Each structure stands twice: as structure tokens, then as C-alpha cells.
Amino acid sequence: MPAALSDLLVLDLSRVLAGPYATMVLADLGARVIKIEQPGIGDETRQWGPPFAANGLSAYFIAVNRNKQSVAINLKHPTGQAIVRALGQRADVLIENFLPGTMARMGLGYDDLRVLNPGLIYCSITGYGQYGPDADRPGYDTVIQAEGGLMSITGEPNGPPLKTGVAVADITTGLYAATSILAALHYRTLTGEGQYIDLALFDVQLSWLANVASAYLVSGKPPQRYGNGHATIVPYQPFAAADGYIMIAVGNDRQFERFCTVLNHPEWAGDERFATNPARVAHRDVLVPLIAAVIVREPVAIWIERLRAVDVPCGPVNDIPTALHSRQAQARAMVQQVAGVPMVGPAAKLSATPATIRTAPPALGADTDAVLRELGYAPDQLAAWRADGVIE
């Protein structure tokens, strides 16, 4: 089957997570992605381990760099900059995550490249955007989680603020980047014009505070930490069972009635303190301990069987190995192996143009010669540049 983005050339000058995640999404959908890396070092996540796979690549690098080609070019060298300009002249998309102004100082900014390629979609990912008082600060996911409010609502009510277990500011910025690029490409089909995309981790973090931010803007009350509970729905949290934890998500009053019946306490559904969701939220300190005292008596599997039988949303609190090796993950091909390297599979399931893993993440500079020969550079020229440290 044809890939949805098989006609696109993406030039990836980003490192670490947000940018590489965006380009991986595009690559999974068929785009050709050329990853530009520093000779001798490459993307710093190549060294972020252990663990390392049998081929020497770190698990971190593997996570977001499949389906790409690696070209090692020294961007500090004028010749290296000229090579990237030549690639940029052919590219449909360029993604970079240097500090504001860095690319322009190398003659590789949007204003430099759009003269050569008016249809270029140029996406810059930074911590705080291209303007504003913090624009010159580097962006780090955990700092963004702190400054963007996420840590203030994560953790137990009386405990310290906590970060999430995954770098969610980076990941969501990568998804915003991929979405924005696709929108810009659609605009280009209508007008023939490229455009510049300015993405900030801080902006993205604020944007996906979603209902929590909205609740503050509507009420004026700062959101609180609720641990594993929910600010506006009760019961909506994990409970300790006899042999583990079960997540229970009672989303409406009808579900609560059925839930109470399963717990052999139908009277709770008629109690004015618990009969409606607002009442349950107001009296969570009373209701949650009552539920916990019942759930702990039986194992997880028993509760799941009983609750699912009456359509009350619930599920076991799995560890990562259990989640990745579950029957559902297997059925959805969510773990795949290419060239002996295991990876989490693409999440998007397109019927006509499915996302695919075609190649494992590349070794540093594995495709330098092949890509530069496509630009017309002769082997002796490449050898001379390699000797001068321009390429690897």
C-alpha cells in the first residue's frame, strides 16, 4: 500500500525527544526523514543509557528514531552549513530545536531558506518560543512541568509536587508539531506557500492543562492535588484489592447505582450524600474509605469480572511489562521488532495508508554518503570533507 506521506522529505535538525518524536510520527506515516547529527557525537540520547540494545543504540534513542536516515554534518563549518542549505532547498519540512537565533546565525534560519524554497514548512521547537521574556532560556521537560503548573496538581494532597513518569511536555509538543506540520502542508496544497511554525514546550504544557486550567479560569480557585483521585468525579481512582490495585472510573449516577449493587451496598446510591456526582465530590472523604473497605476484601480479577458484567469502567493497574505483553497490545501490534530491535508500534491505525516501522534507528552517519551523493557530490569530495571534519 502507498504510504500517506511518501512524497515528503523531512529534514530533522532536532535532538532528544520533542522534535525526534514529531519526525518519527511523520516517518511512520511514510515521510522520508533525514536526521542531521553532529559528527562524533550525534543526538545526545545515543549515550543516554543503560539500557542499550545489542546493536549498541540506547533504548532512549531507539524510542523515537526509527524510519530515519542519519547524516553526520558539522553545522559549525561553513561547508556543512552549505550542505544543509542544499538539503533545505529540496525539503518539504524542516524541524529544529536550537535556541532562538542559532539557526539564523548559521545562515539556516527560515528567512534564509524560504528564499531558496518558498514552499518549505519550517518548524522551530523551543522551551519558551521565539519571543517573550524567557525566549532565550533552554527548555527542559521537568522544568516545564514545574513552571507550567502540571507538578502542582500531581501528587498526594499533603505530599510534594511530582513530575509524571514520562516526559509528557516533550511528547505532547512533538504531537503538536506533527499536527501543525500536516496543517501547514494542507495549506501549501491550497496556496503553494510554506510557513513558519513556532512551538514552545511552555505553551503546549499550558494548552493541555485542559479542564484543570478551565476550572481555574471559570472559578478563580487554584486547582489542588488529589493524588490518584479526580477533582470533579467520584469515585474515579485506583483502590487496593486483596492482591493488587484496580482502577475504578464511575462516570455517572447510573454507573454508581450499579457499582453500589456489586459492592452489596445499594443503599449508598440512595444516600443524599452520594446520590449525585456533585454530592459524592463534596463527601469524597466519607465515601472513598467506605468503598476502599469493601474492595480490599476480594482480588482484582473478581472485581473486574463483577464490575464489567454491569458495565462499570474498571481495569487492573498493570506494570509496564504486563501492559506491553497484554493480549490487547499483541492484537494491536503495539510491540514490534525490526532488525532485532524491539520497539513500541505506531498508535495510528489508518485503513488505506497504515503507519509502519520499516527500518530500525540508524547508526550515526550511516547514510551520509548515500544522501550527499544524491545532491551530486562526488566520492572524492566526500572523502576530502570527511578528512576536514565536515562530515562523518
mmCIF file of C-alpha atoms in Angstrom:
data_model
loop_
_atom_site.group_PDB
_atom_site.id
_atom_site.type_symbol
_atom_site.label_atom_id
_atom_site.label_comp_id
_atom_site.label_asym_id
_atom_site.label_seq_id
_atom_site.Cartn_x
_atom_site.Cartn_y
_atom_site.Cartn_z
ATOM 1 C CA MET A 1 0.000 0.000 0.000
ATOM 2 C CA PRO A 2 1.218 3.574 -0.606
ATOM 3 C CA ALA A 3 2.248 5.482 2.493
ATOM 4 C CA ALA A 4 0.299 8.640 3.247
ATOM 5 C CA LEU A 5 3.370 10.889 3.352
ATOM 6 C CA SER A 6 5.653 9.005 0.978
ATOM 7 C CA ASP A 7 6.145 12.087 -1.216
ATOM 8 C CA LEU A 8 7.543 14.210 1.619
ATOM 9 C CA LEU A 9 11.157 14.903 2.521
ATOM 10 C CA VAL A 10 11.681 15.973 6.133
ATOM 11 C CA LEU A 11 14.952 17.451 7.317
ATOM 12 C CA ASP A 12 15.350 16.787 11.037
ATOM 13 C CA LEU A 13 17.828 19.008 12.867
ATOM 14 C CA SER A 14 16.330 18.300 16.285
ATOM 15 C CA ARG A 15 17.681 16.272 19.161
ATOM 16 C CA VAL A 16 16.492 14.495 22.301
ATOM 17 C CA LEU A 17 12.696 13.993 22.383
ATOM 18 C CA ALA A 18 10.128 16.568 21.213
ATOM 19 C CA GLY A 19 11.473 17.091 17.679
ATOM 20 C CA PRO A 20 12.540 13.486 17.090
ATOM 21 C CA TYR A 21 9.125 12.284 18.287
ATOM 22 C CA ALA A 22 7.431 14.567 15.746
ATOM 23 C CA THR A 23 9.631 13.370 12.898
ATOM 24 C CA MET A 24 9.108 9.743 13.915
ATOM 25 C CA VAL A 25 5.344 10.231 13.632
ATOM 26 C CA LEU A 26 5.830 11.634 10.130
ATOM 27 C CA ALA A 27 8.276 8.850 9.255
ATOM 28 C CA ASP A 28 5.865 6.150 10.434
ATOM 29 C CA LEU A 29 3.320 7.651 8.036
ATOM 30 C CA GLY A 30 5.770 7.291 5.170
ATOM 31 C CA ALA A 31 7.796 10.521 5.051
ATOM 32 C CA ARG A 32 11.473 10.274 4.260
ATOM 33 C CA VAL A 33 13.289 11.739 7.263
ATOM 34 C CA ILE A 34 16.939 12.745 7.078
ATOM 35 C CA LYS A 35 18.329 13.274 10.577
ATOM 36 C CA ILE A 36 21.233 15.709 10.698
ATOM 37 C CA GLU A 37 23.634 14.905 13.549
ATOM 38 C CA GLN A 38 26.894 16.231 14.917
ATOM 39 C CA PRO A 39 29.909 14.144 13.787
ATOM 40 C CA GLY A 40 31.423 12.031 16.531
ATOM 41 C CA ILE A 41 28.599 12.668 18.988
ATOM 42 C CA GLY A 42 25.234 12.647 17.265
ATOM 43 C CA ASP A 43 21.972 13.089 19.083
ATOM 44 C CA GLU A 44 22.934 13.091 22.759
ATOM 45 C CA THR A 45 20.309 10.461 23.545
ATOM 46 C CA ARG A 46 22.527 7.923 21.767
ATOM 47 C CA GLN A 47 24.505 7.891 25.028
ATOM 48 C CA TRP A 48 21.537 8.046 27.402
ATOM 49 C CA GLY A 49 21.716 4.611 28.963
ATOM 50 C CA PRO A 50 21.805 1.905 30.056
ATOM 51 C CA PRO A 51 19.944 0.023 28.783
ATOM 52 C CA PHE A 52 21.494 -0.421 25.342
ATOM 53 C CA ALA A 53 20.322 -2.790 22.611
ATOM 54 C CA ALA A 54 22.561 -5.435 21.082
ATOM 55 C CA ASN A 55 23.446 -3.025 18.252
ATOM 56 C CA GLY A 56 24.782 -0.504 20.775
ATOM 57 C CA LEU A 57 21.921 2.010 20.486
ATOM 58 C CA SER A 58 20.389 3.291 23.702
ATOM 59 C CA ALA A 59 16.796 2.398 24.451
ATOM 60 C CA TYR A 60 16.057 6.136 24.651
ATOM 61 C CA PHE A 61 17.370 6.793 21.138
ATOM 62 C CA ILE A 62 15.555 3.738 19.777
ATOM 63 C CA ALA A 63 12.252 5.021 21.145
ATOM 64 C CA VAL A 64 11.958 7.947 18.703
ATOM 65 C CA ASN A 65 14.377 7.489 15.796
ATOM 66 C CA ARG A 66 13.164 4.589 13.649
ATOM 67 C CA ASN A 67 12.444 5.006 9.940
ATOM 68 C CA LYS A 68 15.125 7.717 9.628
ATOM 69 C CA GLN A 69 18.417 8.210 7.827
ATOM 70 C CA SER A 70 21.396 9.631 9.707
ATOM 71 C CA VAL A 71 23.675 12.179 8.050
ATOM 72 C CA ALA A 72 26.572 13.485 10.159
ATOM 73 C CA ILE A 73 27.389 17.113 9.263
ATOM 74 C CA ASN A 74 29.371 19.715 11.191
ATOM 75 C CA LEU A 75 26.993 22.683 11.341
ATOM 76 C CA LYS A 76 29.729 24.944 12.683
ATOM 77 C CA HIS A 77 31.671 24.582 9.437
ATOM 78 C CA PRO A 78 30.672 26.854 6.520
ATOM 79 C CA THR A 79 30.737 23.896 4.154
ATOM 80 C CA GLY A 80 28.475 21.919 6.468
ATOM 81 C CA GLN A 81 26.068 24.829 6.518
ATOM 82 C CA ALA A 82 26.126 24.973 2.714
ATOM 83 C CA ILE A 83 25.289 21.264 2.540
ATOM 84 C CA VAL A 84 22.299 21.730 4.834
ATOM 85 C CA ARG A 85 21.122 24.678 2.726
ATOM 86 C CA ALA A 86 21.249 22.406 -0.318
ATOM 87 C CA LEU A 87 19.166 19.823 1.526
ATOM 88 C CA GLY A 88 16.784 22.507 2.731
ATOM 89 C CA GLN A 89 16.238 23.634 -0.828
ATOM 90 C CA ARG A 90 14.817 20.173 -1.599
ATOM 91 C CA ALA A 91 12.967 19.521 1.660
ATOM 92 C CA ASP A 92 9.250 19.851 2.287
ATOM 93 C CA VAL A 93 9.678 20.189 6.047
ATOM 94 C CA LEU A 94 12.490 21.228 8.377
ATOM 95 C CA ILE A 95 12.351 20.754 12.145
ATOM 96 C CA GLU A 96 14.919 22.198 14.551
ATOM 97 C CA ASN A 97 15.138 22.779 18.289
ATOM 98 C CA PHE A 98 18.084 25.106 18.770
ATOM 99 C CA LEU A 99 17.805 28.224 20.919
ATOM 100 C CA PRO A 100 16.183 31.167 19.103
ATOM 101 C CA GLY A 101 18.566 32.814 16.658
ATOM 102 C CA THR A 102 21.015 29.900 16.439
ATOM 103 C CA MET A 103 19.901 28.701 13.022
ATOM 104 C CA ALA A 104 19.840 32.246 11.647
ATOM 105 C CA ARG A 105 23.426 32.827 12.768
ATOM 106 C CA MET A 106 24.428 29.799 10.689
ATOM 107 C CA GLY A 107 22.541 31.089 7.667
ATOM 108 C CA LEU A 108 19.948 28.339 8.122
ATOM 109 C CA GLY A 109 17.021 30.299 9.544
ATOM 110 C CA TYR A 110 13.574 30.372 7.992
ATOM 111 C CA ASP A 111 14.208 33.686 6.254
ATOM 112 C CA ASP A 112 17.393 32.232 4.715
ATOM 113 C CA LEU A 113 15.814 29.036 3.460
ATOM 114 C CA ARG A 114 12.446 30.305 2.272
ATOM 115 C CA VAL A 115 14.259 32.413 -0.320
ATOM 116 C CA LEU A 116 15.608 29.172 -1.754
ATOM 117 C CA ASN A 117 12.454 27.140 -1.094
ATOM 118 C CA PRO A 118 9.228 29.194 -0.767
ATOM 119 C CA GLY A 119 7.156 26.080 -0.065
ATOM 120 C CA LEU A 120 9.240 24.995 2.923
ATOM 121 C CA ILE A 121 7.421 24.232 6.196
ATOM 122 C CA TYR A 122 9.882 25.275 8.899
ATOM 123 C CA CYS A 123 9.122 24.194 12.491
ATOM 124 C CA SER A 124 11.123 25.519 15.456
ATOM 125 C CA ILE A 125 10.684 23.837 18.828
ATOM 126 C CA THR A 126 11.997 25.654 21.891
ATOM 127 C CA GLY A 127 11.286 25.802 25.591
ATOM 128 C CA TYR A 128 9.544 29.170 25.601
ATOM 129 C CA GLY A 129 9.059 30.249 21.989
ATOM 130 C CA GLN A 130 10.739 32.747 19.710
ATOM 131 C CA TYR A 131 9.710 35.811 21.736
ATOM 132 C CA GLY A 132 8.834 36.763 25.281
ATOM 133 C CA PRO A 133 10.972 37.375 28.391
ATOM 134 C CA ASP A 134 12.000 33.711 28.668
ATOM 135 C CA ALA A 135 12.680 33.084 24.973
ATOM 136 C CA ASP A 136 16.433 32.702 25.441
ATOM 137 C CA ARG A 137 16.114 30.030 28.135
ATOM 138 C CA PRO A 138 16.681 26.384 27.193
ATOM 139 C CA GLY A 139 13.679 24.092 27.624
ATOM 140 C CA TYR A 140 13.784 21.024 29.849
ATOM 141 C CA ASP A 141 10.706 18.865 30.259
ATOM 142 C CA THR A 142 10.730 18.656 34.050
ATOM 143 C CA VAL A 143 11.261 22.409 34.404
ATOM 144 C CA ILE A 144 8.366 22.987 32.014
ATOM 145 C CA GLN A 145 6.190 20.613 34.054
ATOM 146 C CA ALA A 146 7.061 22.684 37.116
ATOM 147 C CA GLU A 147 6.627 26.140 35.601
ATOM 148 C CA GLY A 148 3.601 25.160 33.536
ATOM 149 C CA GLY A 149 1.588 24.098 36.588
ATOM 150 C CA LEU A 150 1.490 20.339 35.984
ATOM 151 C CA MET A 151 3.554 19.390 39.033
ATOM 152 C CA SER A 152 1.318 21.493 41.267
ATOM 153 C CA ILE A 153 -1.626 19.188 40.533
ATOM 154 C CA THR A 154 0.343 15.917 40.522
ATOM 155 C CA GLY A 155 0.914 14.016 43.749
ATOM 156 C CA GLU A 156 -0.846 13.396 47.016
ATOM 157 C CA PRO A 157 -2.728 16.320 48.620
ATOM 158 C CA ASN A 158 -0.312 16.584 51.551
ATOM 159 C CA GLY A 159 2.764 15.435 49.692
ATOM 160 C CA PRO A 160 5.299 17.191 47.477
ATOM 161 C CA PRO A 161 4.560 18.108 43.855
ATOM 162 C CA LEU A 162 5.552 15.338 41.432
ATOM 163 C CA LYS A 163 6.544 15.066 37.795
ATOM 164 C CA THR A 164 4.942 12.473 35.541
ATOM 165 C CA GLY A 165 6.721 9.215 34.745
ATOM 166 C CA VAL A 166 7.134 10.160 31.071
ATOM 167 C CA ALA A 167 8.391 13.455 29.605
ATOM 168 C CA VAL A 168 4.883 14.494 28.657
ATOM 169 C CA ALA A 169 5.697 18.124 27.796
ATOM 170 C CA ASP A 170 8.171 16.888 25.194
ATOM 171 C CA ILE A 171 5.864 14.196 23.835
ATOM 172 C CA THR A 172 2.834 16.460 23.524
ATOM 173 C CA THR A 173 4.958 19.146 21.871
ATOM 174 C CA GLY A 174 6.078 16.535 19.352
ATOM 175 C CA LEU A 175 2.452 15.678 18.636
ATOM 176 C CA TYR A 176 1.566 19.378 18.278
ATOM 177 C CA ALA A 177 4.494 19.738 15.884
ATOM 178 C CA ALA A 178 3.356 16.838 13.711
ATOM 179 C CA THR A 179 -0.228 18.139 13.665
ATOM 180 C CA SER A 180 0.860 21.692 12.859
ATOM 181 C CA ILE A 181 3.115 20.473 10.057
ATOM 182 C CA LEU A 182 0.282 18.497 8.489
ATOM 183 C CA ALA A 183 -1.955 21.574 8.690
ATOM 184 C CA ALA A 184 0.748 23.704 7.050
ATOM 185 C CA LEU A 185 1.214 21.111 4.320
ATOM 186 C CA HIS A 186 -2.517 21.202 3.610
ATOM 187 C CA TYR A 187 -2.361 24.993 3.384
ATOM 188 C CA ARG A 188 0.529 24.635 0.951
ATOM 189 C CA THR A 189 -1.567 22.432 -1.324
ATOM 190 C CA LEU A 190 -4.114 25.271 -1.451
ATOM 191 C CA THR A 191 -1.720 28.176 -1.894
ATOM 192 C CA GLY A 192 1.709 26.834 -2.767
ATOM 193 C CA GLU A 193 3.116 28.721 0.216
ATOM 194 C CA GLY A 194 5.182 27.354 3.058
ATOM 195 C CA GLN A 195 5.178 28.866 6.528
ATOM 196 C CA TYR A 196 6.964 29.106 9.851
ATOM 197 C CA ILE A 197 5.786 27.207 12.945
ATOM 198 C CA ASP A 198 6.845 28.477 16.383
ATOM 199 C CA LEU A 199 6.227 25.828 19.060
ATOM 200 C CA ALA A 200 7.085 26.267 22.739
ATOM 201 C CA LEU A 201 7.037 23.498 25.320
ATOM 202 C CA PHE A 202 5.660 26.010 27.824
ATOM 203 C CA ASP A 203 2.718 26.937 25.576
ATOM 204 C CA VAL A 204 1.947 23.295 24.911
ATOM 205 C CA GLN A 205 2.063 22.471 28.628
ATOM 206 C CA LEU A 206 -0.448 25.222 29.364
ATOM 207 C CA SER A 207 -2.690 24.164 26.483
ATOM 208 C CA TRP A 208 -3.157 20.613 27.683
ATOM 209 C CA LEU A 209 -3.994 21.542 31.239
ATOM 210 C CA ALA A 210 -7.432 21.440 29.582
ATOM 211 C CA ASN A 211 -10.291 21.175 32.091
ATOM 212 C CA VAL A 212 -7.996 21.935 35.036
ATOM 213 C CA ALA A 213 -6.983 25.305 33.604
ATOM 214 C CA SER A 214 -10.567 25.953 32.550
ATOM 215 C CA ALA A 215 -11.806 25.234 36.076
ATOM 216 C CA TYR A 216 -9.458 27.874 37.453
ATOM 217 C CA LEU A 217 -10.352 30.429 34.779
ATOM 218 C CA VAL A 218 -14.061 29.904 35.476
ATOM 219 C CA SER A 219 -13.933 29.725 39.274
ATOM 220 C CA GLY A 220 -10.834 31.715 40.180
ATOM 221 C CA LYS A 221 -9.846 28.933 42.598
ATOM 222 C CA PRO A 222 -6.349 27.420 42.210
ATOM 223 C CA PRO A 223 -6.565 23.669 41.416
ATOM 224 C CA GLN A 224 -5.425 21.279 44.121
ATOM 225 C CA ARG A 225 -3.634 17.931 44.128
ATOM 226 C CA TYR A 226 -5.920 14.923 44.522
ATOM 227 C CA GLY A 227 -3.388 12.126 44.298
ATOM 228 C CA ASN A 228 -4.931 9.372 42.188
ATOM 229 C CA GLY A 229 -8.385 10.815 42.659
ATOM 230 C CA HIS A 230 -10.268 13.128 40.321
ATOM 231 C CA ALA A 231 -11.102 16.736 41.093
ATOM 232 C CA THR A 232 -14.676 16.593 39.777
ATOM 233 C CA ILE A 233 -15.676 12.889 39.575
ATOM 234 C CA VAL A 234 -16.030 10.426 42.476
ATOM 235 C CA PRO A 235 -15.272 7.519 42.679
ATOM 236 C CA TYR A 236 -12.636 7.815 39.974
ATOM 237 C CA GLN A 237 -9.365 6.367 41.286
ATOM 238 C CA PRO A 238 -7.482 3.153 41.998
ATOM 239 C CA PHE A 239 -8.378 1.064 45.028
ATOM 240 C CA ALA A 240 -6.353 -1.614 46.789
ATOM 241 C CA ALA A 241 -7.842 -5.074 46.285
ATOM 242 C CA ALA A 242 -6.735 -8.250 48.062
ATOM 243 C CA ASP A 243 -3.882 -8.896 45.613
ATOM 244 C CA GLY A 244 -3.186 -5.622 43.808
ATOM 245 C CA TYR A 245 -4.814 -2.421 42.614
ATOM 246 C CA ILE A 246 -7.872 -1.846 40.447
ATOM 247 C CA MET A 247 -8.761 1.408 38.703
ATOM 248 C CA ILE A 248 -12.444 2.250 39.004
ATOM 249 C CA ALA A 249 -13.939 5.070 36.938
ATOM 250 C CA VAL A 250 -17.577 5.716 37.804
ATOM 251 C CA GLY A 251 -18.559 8.422 35.346
ATOM 252 C CA ASN A 252 -22.254 8.987 36.090
ATOM 253 C CA ASP A 253 -25.029 8.322 38.587
ATOM 254 C CA ARG A 254 -26.389 5.284 36.748
ATOM 255 C CA GLN A 255 -22.992 3.634 36.860
ATOM 256 C CA PHE A 256 -22.777 4.469 40.554
ATOM 257 C CA GLU A 257 -26.060 2.681 41.230
ATOM 258 C CA ARG A 258 -24.762 -0.467 39.534
ATOM 259 C CA PHE A 259 -21.429 -0.101 41.295
ATOM 260 C CA CYS A 260 -23.139 0.033 44.691
ATOM 261 C CA THR A 261 -25.152 -3.074 43.875
ATOM 262 C CA VAL A 262 -21.974 -5.028 43.019
ATOM 263 C CA LEU A 263 -20.440 -3.914 46.313
ATOM 264 C CA ASN A 264 -23.586 -5.127 48.144
ATOM 265 C CA HIS A 265 -24.341 -1.612 49.337
ATOM 266 C CA PRO A 266 -27.278 -0.475 47.186
ATOM 267 C CA GLU A 267 -28.282 1.934 49.944
ATOM 268 C CA TRP A 268 -25.338 4.182 49.081
ATOM 269 C CA ALA A 269 -26.960 5.133 45.785
ATOM 270 C CA GLY A 270 -29.976 6.493 47.675
ATOM 271 C CA ASP A 271 -27.969 8.333 50.328
ATOM 272 C CA GLU A 272 -28.307 12.068 49.706
ATOM 273 C CA ARG A 273 -24.565 12.442 50.360
ATOM 274 C CA PHE A 274 -23.751 10.127 47.456
ATOM 275 C CA ALA A 275 -26.775 10.122 45.134
ATOM 276 C CA THR A 276 -25.326 12.612 42.647
ATOM 277 C CA ASN A 277 -21.816 13.231 41.449
ATOM 278 C CA PRO A 278 -21.600 16.746 42.954
ATOM 279 C CA ALA A 279 -22.708 15.250 46.283
ATOM 280 C CA ARG A 280 -20.092 12.495 46.006
ATOM 281 C CA VAL A 281 -17.399 15.063 45.253
ATOM 282 C CA ALA A 282 -18.441 17.064 48.317
ATOM 283 C CA HIS A 283 -18.394 13.961 50.518
ATOM 284 C CA ARG A 284 -15.443 12.101 48.997
ATOM 285 C CA ASP A 285 -13.737 11.913 52.395
ATOM 286 C CA VAL A 286 -16.655 9.800 53.640
ATOM 287 C CA LEU A 287 -17.403 7.730 50.546
ATOM 288 C CA VAL A 288 -13.917 6.740 49.425
ATOM 289 C CA PRO A 289 -12.989 4.979 52.703
ATOM 290 C CA LEU A 290 -16.300 3.086 52.623
ATOM 291 C CA ILE A 291 -15.542 1.828 49.115
ATOM 292 C CA ALA A 292 -11.941 1.004 49.995
ATOM 293 C CA ALA A 293 -13.024 -1.143 52.944
ATOM 294 C CA VAL A 294 -15.118 -3.319 50.593
ATOM 295 C CA ILE A 295 -12.742 -3.543 47.607
ATOM 296 C CA VAL A 296 -9.822 -4.776 49.693
ATOM 297 C CA ARG A 297 -11.710 -7.975 50.555
ATOM 298 C CA GLU A 298 -11.541 -9.573 47.082
ATOM 299 C CA PRO A 299 -8.828 -9.990 44.431
ATOM 300 C CA VAL A 300 -8.582 -7.748 41.384
ATOM 301 C CA ALA A 301 -9.839 -10.365 38.919
ATOM 302 C CA ILE A 302 -13.043 -10.928 40.867
ATOM 303 C CA TRP A 303 -13.876 -7.235 40.982
ATOM 304 C CA ILE A 304 -13.123 -6.791 37.294
ATOM 305 C CA GLU A 305 -15.415 -9.683 36.401
ATOM 306 C CA ARG A 306 -18.260 -8.341 38.526
ATOM 307 C CA LEU A 307 -17.936 -4.689 37.532
ATOM 308 C CA ARG A 308 -17.510 -5.298 33.822
ATOM 309 C CA ALA A 309 -20.577 -7.528 33.887
ATOM 310 C CA VAL A 310 -22.636 -4.445 34.743
ATOM 311 C CA ASP A 311 -20.676 -2.018 32.547
ATOM 312 C CA VAL A 312 -18.833 -0.160 35.276
ATOM 313 C CA PRO A 313 -15.498 1.024 33.818
ATOM 314 C CA CYS A 314 -12.516 -0.567 35.531
ATOM 315 C CA GLY A 315 -9.174 -2.181 34.878
ATOM 316 C CA PRO A 316 -6.124 -3.580 36.630
ATOM 317 C CA VAL A 317 -3.217 -1.269 37.443
ATOM 318 C CA ASN A 318 -0.617 -3.019 35.294
ATOM 319 C CA ASP A 319 3.114 -2.601 35.349
ATOM 320 C CA ILE A 320 4.851 -1.803 32.050
ATOM 321 C CA PRO A 321 5.769 -5.416 31.143
ATOM 322 C CA THR A 322 2.202 -6.559 31.716
ATOM 323 C CA ALA A 323 0.812 -3.702 29.624
ATOM 324 C CA LEU A 324 3.207 -4.269 26.715
ATOM 325 C CA HIS A 325 2.651 -8.025 26.658
ATOM 326 C CA SER A 326 -1.106 -7.929 27.174
ATOM 327 C CA ARG A 327 -3.441 -9.636 24.717
ATOM 328 C CA GLN A 328 -4.752 -6.265 23.595
ATOM 329 C CA ALA A 329 -1.266 -4.915 22.909
ATOM 330 C CA GLN A 330 -0.466 -8.054 20.908
ATOM 331 C CA ALA A 331 -3.688 -7.840 18.932
ATOM 332 C CA ARG A 332 -2.939 -4.216 18.047
ATOM 333 C CA ALA A 333 0.718 -4.943 17.131
ATOM 334 C CA MET A 334 1.866 -2.425 19.710
ATOM 335 C CA VAL A 335 5.207 -4.166 20.172
ATOM 336 C CA GLN A 336 7.187 -4.848 17.009
ATOM 337 C CA GLN A 337 10.725 -5.908 16.210
ATOM 338 C CA VAL A 338 12.793 -4.720 13.255
ATOM 339 C CA ALA A 339 16.366 -5.911 12.650
ATOM 340 C CA GLY A 340 16.370 -7.461 16.097
ATOM 341 C CA VAL A 341 15.420 -4.175 17.811
ATOM 342 C CA PRO A 342 12.154 -4.220 19.810
ATOM 343 C CA MET A 343 10.022 -1.069 19.633
ATOM 344 C CA VAL A 344 6.575 0.191 20.579
ATOM 345 C CA GLY A 345 4.480 0.155 17.418
ATOM 346 C CA PRO A 346 2.632 3.082 15.811
ATOM 347 C CA ALA A 347 -0.575 4.080 17.569
ATOM 348 C CA ALA A 348 -2.420 5.362 14.483
ATOM 349 C CA LYS A 349 -4.249 2.657 12.515
ATOM 350 C CA LEU A 350 -5.070 4.019 9.036
ATOM 351 C CA SER A 351 -7.026 1.650 6.806
ATOM 352 C CA ALA A 352 -5.614 2.694 3.418
ATOM 353 C CA THR A 353 -2.211 4.086 4.412
ATOM 354 C CA PRO A 354 -1.123 2.325 7.612
ATOM 355 C CA ALA A 355 1.756 3.626 9.684
ATOM 356 C CA THR A 356 4.668 1.183 9.556
ATOM 357 C CA ILE A 357 8.097 0.533 11.030
ATOM 358 C CA ARG A 358 10.327 -0.061 8.028
ATOM 359 C CA THR A 359 13.827 0.422 9.396
ATOM 360 C CA ALA A 360 15.497 0.351 12.786
ATOM 361 C CA PRO A 361 17.069 3.560 14.136
ATOM 362 C CA PRO A 362 20.277 4.289 12.192
ATOM 363 C CA ALA A 363 23.880 4.279 13.320
ATOM 364 C CA LEU A 364 25.466 7.728 13.446
ATOM 365 C CA GLY A 365 26.278 8.878 9.913
ATOM 366 C CA ALA A 366 25.081 5.628 8.360
ATOM 367 C CA ASP A 367 23.552 7.454 5.395
ATOM 368 C CA THR A 368 25.910 10.407 4.959
ATOM 369 C CA ASP A 369 27.475 9.255 1.709
ATOM 370 C CA ALA A 370 24.266 7.999 0.135
ATOM 371 C CA VAL A 371 22.340 11.200 0.850
ATOM 372 C CA LEU A 372 25.127 13.547 -0.241
ATOM 373 C CA ARG A 373 25.685 11.604 -3.459
ATOM 374 C CA GLU A 374 22.022 12.317 -4.253
ATOM 375 C CA LEU A 375 22.936 16.008 -4.124
ATOM 376 C CA GLY A 376 25.560 15.398 -6.776
ATOM 377 C CA TYR A 377 28.675 15.422 -4.632
ATOM 378 C CA ALA A 378 31.444 13.172 -5.910
ATOM 379 C CA PRO A 379 33.142 10.486 -3.780
ATOM 380 C CA ASP A 380 36.456 12.355 -3.764
ATOM 381 C CA GLN A 381 34.704 15.478 -2.493
ATOM 382 C CA LEU A 382 33.095 13.475 0.301
ATOM 383 C CA ALA A 383 36.468 11.982 1.204
ATOM 384 C CA ALA A 384 38.014 15.456 1.405
ATOM 385 C CA TRP A 385 35.195 16.749 3.579
ATOM 386 C CA ARG A 386 35.499 13.749 5.853
ATOM 387 C CA ALA A 387 39.213 14.410 6.237
ATOM 388 C CA ASP A 388 38.450 18.054 7.131
ATOM 389 C CA GLY A 389 35.844 17.087 9.733
ATOM 390 C CA VAL A 390 32.901 18.477 7.767
ATOM 391 C CA ILE A 391 31.092 15.159 7.633
ATOM 392 C CA GLU A 392 31.359 11.711 9.155
#
